[in-house]
Short mmCIF file of C-alpha atoms in Angstrom, two decimals:
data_model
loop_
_atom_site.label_atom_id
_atom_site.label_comp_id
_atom_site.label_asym_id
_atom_site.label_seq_id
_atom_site.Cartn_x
_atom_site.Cartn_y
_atom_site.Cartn_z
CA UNK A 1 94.76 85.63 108.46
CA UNK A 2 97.32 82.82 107.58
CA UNK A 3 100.27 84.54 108.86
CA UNK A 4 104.09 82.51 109.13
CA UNK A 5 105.35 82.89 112.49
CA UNK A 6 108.84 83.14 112.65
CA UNK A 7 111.78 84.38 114.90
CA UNK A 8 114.46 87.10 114.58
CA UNK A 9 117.79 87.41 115.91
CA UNK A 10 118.78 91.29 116.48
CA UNK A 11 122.48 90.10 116.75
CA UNK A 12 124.54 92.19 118.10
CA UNK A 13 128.36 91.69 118.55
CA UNK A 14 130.12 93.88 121.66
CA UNK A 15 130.85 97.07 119.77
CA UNK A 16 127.08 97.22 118.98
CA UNK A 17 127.10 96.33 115.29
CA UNK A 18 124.51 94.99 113.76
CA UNK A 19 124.08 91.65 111.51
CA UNK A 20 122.07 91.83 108.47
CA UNK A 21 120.97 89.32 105.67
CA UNK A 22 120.40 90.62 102.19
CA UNK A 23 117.43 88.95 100.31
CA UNK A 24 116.35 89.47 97.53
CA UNK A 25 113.02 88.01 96.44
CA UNK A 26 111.63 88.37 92.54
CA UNK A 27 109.71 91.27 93.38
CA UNK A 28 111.77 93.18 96.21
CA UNK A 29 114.89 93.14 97.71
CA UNK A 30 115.93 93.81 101.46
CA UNK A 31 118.10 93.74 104.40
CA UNK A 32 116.39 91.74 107.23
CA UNK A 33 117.85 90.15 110.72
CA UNK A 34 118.73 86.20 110.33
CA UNK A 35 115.62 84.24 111.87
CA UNK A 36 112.70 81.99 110.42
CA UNK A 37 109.74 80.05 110.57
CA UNK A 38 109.25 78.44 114.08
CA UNK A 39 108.28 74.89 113.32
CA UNK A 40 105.35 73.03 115.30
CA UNK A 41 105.97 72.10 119.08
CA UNK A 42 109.17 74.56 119.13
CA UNK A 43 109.54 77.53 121.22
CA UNK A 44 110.66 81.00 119.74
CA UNK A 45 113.73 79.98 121.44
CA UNK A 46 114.09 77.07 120.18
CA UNK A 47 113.20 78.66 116.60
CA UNK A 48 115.80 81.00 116.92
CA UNK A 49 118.40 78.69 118.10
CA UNK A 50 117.97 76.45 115.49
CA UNK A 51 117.88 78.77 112.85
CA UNK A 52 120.96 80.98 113.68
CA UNK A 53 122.84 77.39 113.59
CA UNK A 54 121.61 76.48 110.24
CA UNK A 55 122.00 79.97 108.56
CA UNK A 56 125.49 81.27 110.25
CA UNK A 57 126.81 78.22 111.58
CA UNK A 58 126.25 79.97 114.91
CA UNK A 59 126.93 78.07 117.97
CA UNK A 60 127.57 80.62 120.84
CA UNK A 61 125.24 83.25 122.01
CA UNK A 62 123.15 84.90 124.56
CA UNK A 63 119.28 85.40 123.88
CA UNK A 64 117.82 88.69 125.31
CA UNK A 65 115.48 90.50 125.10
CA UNK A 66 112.15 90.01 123.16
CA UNK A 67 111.53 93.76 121.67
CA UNK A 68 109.52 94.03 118.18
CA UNK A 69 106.79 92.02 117.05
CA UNK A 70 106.37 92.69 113.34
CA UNK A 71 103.28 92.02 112.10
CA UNK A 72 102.72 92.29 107.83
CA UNK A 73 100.35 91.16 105.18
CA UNK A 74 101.99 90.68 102.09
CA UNK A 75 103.92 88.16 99.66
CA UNK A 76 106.70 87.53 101.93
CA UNK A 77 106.34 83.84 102.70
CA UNK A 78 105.17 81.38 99.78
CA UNK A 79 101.40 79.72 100.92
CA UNK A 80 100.81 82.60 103.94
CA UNK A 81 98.81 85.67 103.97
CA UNK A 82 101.92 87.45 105.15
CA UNK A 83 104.20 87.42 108.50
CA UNK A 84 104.46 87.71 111.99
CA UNK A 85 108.38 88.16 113.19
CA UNK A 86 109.45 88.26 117.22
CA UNK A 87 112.37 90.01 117.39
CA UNK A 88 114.69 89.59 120.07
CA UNK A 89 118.61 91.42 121.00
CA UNK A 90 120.95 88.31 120.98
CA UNK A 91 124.66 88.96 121.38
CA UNK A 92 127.59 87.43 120.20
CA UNK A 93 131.20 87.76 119.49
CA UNK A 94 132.01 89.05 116.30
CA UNK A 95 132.64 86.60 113.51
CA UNK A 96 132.93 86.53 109.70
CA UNK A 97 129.82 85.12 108.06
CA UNK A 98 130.61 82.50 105.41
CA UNK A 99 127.92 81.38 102.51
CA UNK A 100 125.90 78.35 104.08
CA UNK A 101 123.58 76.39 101.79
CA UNK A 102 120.20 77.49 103.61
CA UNK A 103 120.90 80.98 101.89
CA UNK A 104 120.10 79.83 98.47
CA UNK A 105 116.32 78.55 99.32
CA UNK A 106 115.80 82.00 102.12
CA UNK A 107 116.81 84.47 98.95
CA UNK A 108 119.53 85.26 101.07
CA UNK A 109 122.66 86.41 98.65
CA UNK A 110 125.01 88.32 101.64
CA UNK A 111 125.72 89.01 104.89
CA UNK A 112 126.89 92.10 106.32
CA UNK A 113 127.67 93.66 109.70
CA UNK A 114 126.28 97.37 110.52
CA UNK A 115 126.85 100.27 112.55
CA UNK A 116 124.57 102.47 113.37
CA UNK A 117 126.21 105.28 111.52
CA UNK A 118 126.12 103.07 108.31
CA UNK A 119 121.93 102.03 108.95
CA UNK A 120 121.06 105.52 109.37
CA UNK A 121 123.14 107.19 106.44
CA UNK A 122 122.49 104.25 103.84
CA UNK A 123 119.19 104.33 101.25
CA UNK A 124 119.00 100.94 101.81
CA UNK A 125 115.67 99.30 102.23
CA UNK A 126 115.14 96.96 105.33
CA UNK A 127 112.51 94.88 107.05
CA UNK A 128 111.40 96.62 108.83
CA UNK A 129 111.79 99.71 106.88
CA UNK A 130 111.99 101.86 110.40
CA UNK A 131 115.32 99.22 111.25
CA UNK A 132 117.38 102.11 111.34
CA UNK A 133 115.55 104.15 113.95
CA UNK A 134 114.24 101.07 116.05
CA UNK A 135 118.05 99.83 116.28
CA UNK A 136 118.61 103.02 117.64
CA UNK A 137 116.47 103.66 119.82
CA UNK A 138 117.20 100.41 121.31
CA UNK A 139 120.97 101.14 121.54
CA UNK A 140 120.32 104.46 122.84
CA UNK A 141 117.05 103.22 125.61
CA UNK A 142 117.72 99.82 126.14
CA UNK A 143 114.83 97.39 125.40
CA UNK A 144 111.38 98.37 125.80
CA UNK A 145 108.88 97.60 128.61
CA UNK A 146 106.64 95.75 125.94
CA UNK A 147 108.18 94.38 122.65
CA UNK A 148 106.97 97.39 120.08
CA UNK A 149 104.82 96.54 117.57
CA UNK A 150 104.47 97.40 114.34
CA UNK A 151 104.18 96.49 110.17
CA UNK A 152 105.90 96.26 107.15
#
């Protein structure tokens, strides 16, 4: 399998909300943590840095834990068999999220911050579709042992 390997950001500000990316793609459309593709010789770390720059214009944060890996076949990432995401708690201050050009070529048409009240009482679809539940049982037991794993 040809699977993209990318990096997630389960940003969390202090109150415990949750920051979400809407993207729609021509066949589904989804809320999904801010990450992406780790690029060669960089570290998920690195990855994840990088990319929560580029896509929020965020500059200050703490990298946790590293809890899901998320591991799906499917037409998620143009030239791959499908997708491998790490997932990892990072915490930040809350901020507004403004439009940034790397939206347009991720699919990514808003931003949005959750509680946990609003994830489990919405019919919203999300990647992973169990985001609701996972988010709170990591809010409610702290991060696993081993980073869960899982698919679509």
């Amino acid at each position: 399998m040809n699977l993209r390997h990318a990096t997630r950001a389960l940003l969390l500000a202090p109150d415990d909300q949750l920051l979400l990316q809407h993207c729609e793609l021509s066949h589904l459309s989804f809320w999904l943590a801010p990450g992406g593709g780790i690029e060669p010789g960089e570290s998920p770390h690195e990855a994840l840095t990088r990319e929560l720059r580029e896509e929020l214009g965020l500059l200050t944060f703490a990298i946790e834990d590293y809890v899901w890996r998320q591991e799906a076949v499917g037409p998620y990432a143009s030239g791959y068999d499908g997708v491998r995401n790490d997932y990892y708690v990072v915490r930040t201050a809350h901020f507004t999220p403004e439009w940034m050009p790397e939206w347009e070529a991720e699919h990514v048409t808003e931003c949005r911050w959750w509680t946990i009240e609003q994830l489990l009482a919405t019919d919203a679809e999300f990647s992973p579709k169990a985001m609701p539940a996972l988010i709170k049982a990591l809010l409610t037991d702290g991060a696993p042992a081993e980073p869960l794993r899982f698919g679509v």
